Tab-separated table of C-alpha atoms in Angstrom:
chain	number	residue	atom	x	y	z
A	241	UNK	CA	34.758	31.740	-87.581
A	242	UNK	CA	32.770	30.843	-90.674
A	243	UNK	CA	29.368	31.833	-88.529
A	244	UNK	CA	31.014	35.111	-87.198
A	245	UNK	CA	31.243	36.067	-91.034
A	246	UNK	CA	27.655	35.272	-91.370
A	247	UNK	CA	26.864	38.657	-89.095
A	248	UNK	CA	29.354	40.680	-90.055
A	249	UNK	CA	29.373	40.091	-93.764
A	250	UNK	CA	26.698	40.517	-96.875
A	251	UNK	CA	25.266	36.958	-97.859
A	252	UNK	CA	26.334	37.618	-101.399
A	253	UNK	CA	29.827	38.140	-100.319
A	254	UNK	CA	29.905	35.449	-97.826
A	255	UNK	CA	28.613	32.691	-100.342
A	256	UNK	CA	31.766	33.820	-103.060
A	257	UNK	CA	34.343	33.011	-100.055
A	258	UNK	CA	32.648	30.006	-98.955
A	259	UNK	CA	33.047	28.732	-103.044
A	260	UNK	CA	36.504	29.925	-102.710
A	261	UNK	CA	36.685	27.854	-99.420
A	262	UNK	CA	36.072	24.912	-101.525
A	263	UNK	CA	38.092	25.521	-104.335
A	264	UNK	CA	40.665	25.917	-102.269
A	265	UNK	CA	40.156	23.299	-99.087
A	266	UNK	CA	42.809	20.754	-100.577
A	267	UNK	CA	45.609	22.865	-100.478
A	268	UNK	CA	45.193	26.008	-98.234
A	269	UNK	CA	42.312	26.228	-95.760
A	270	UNK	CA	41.213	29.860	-95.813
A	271	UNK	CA	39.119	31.630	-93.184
A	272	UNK	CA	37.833	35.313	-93.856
């Protein structure tokens, strides 16, 4: 799902939900 966001979203947007991925990863794995 991560590389279906890659196409369909900007780069710029992408990289602040994959940071938010992160931040997040230990409690709640999210997936835009």
């Amino acid at each position: 799902m991560i590389y279906y966001c890659f196409i369909r979203y900007d780069y710029k947007y992408l990289f602040i939900l994959f940071i938010i991925n992160l931040f997040t990863s230990n409690e709640n794995k999210l997936y835009f």
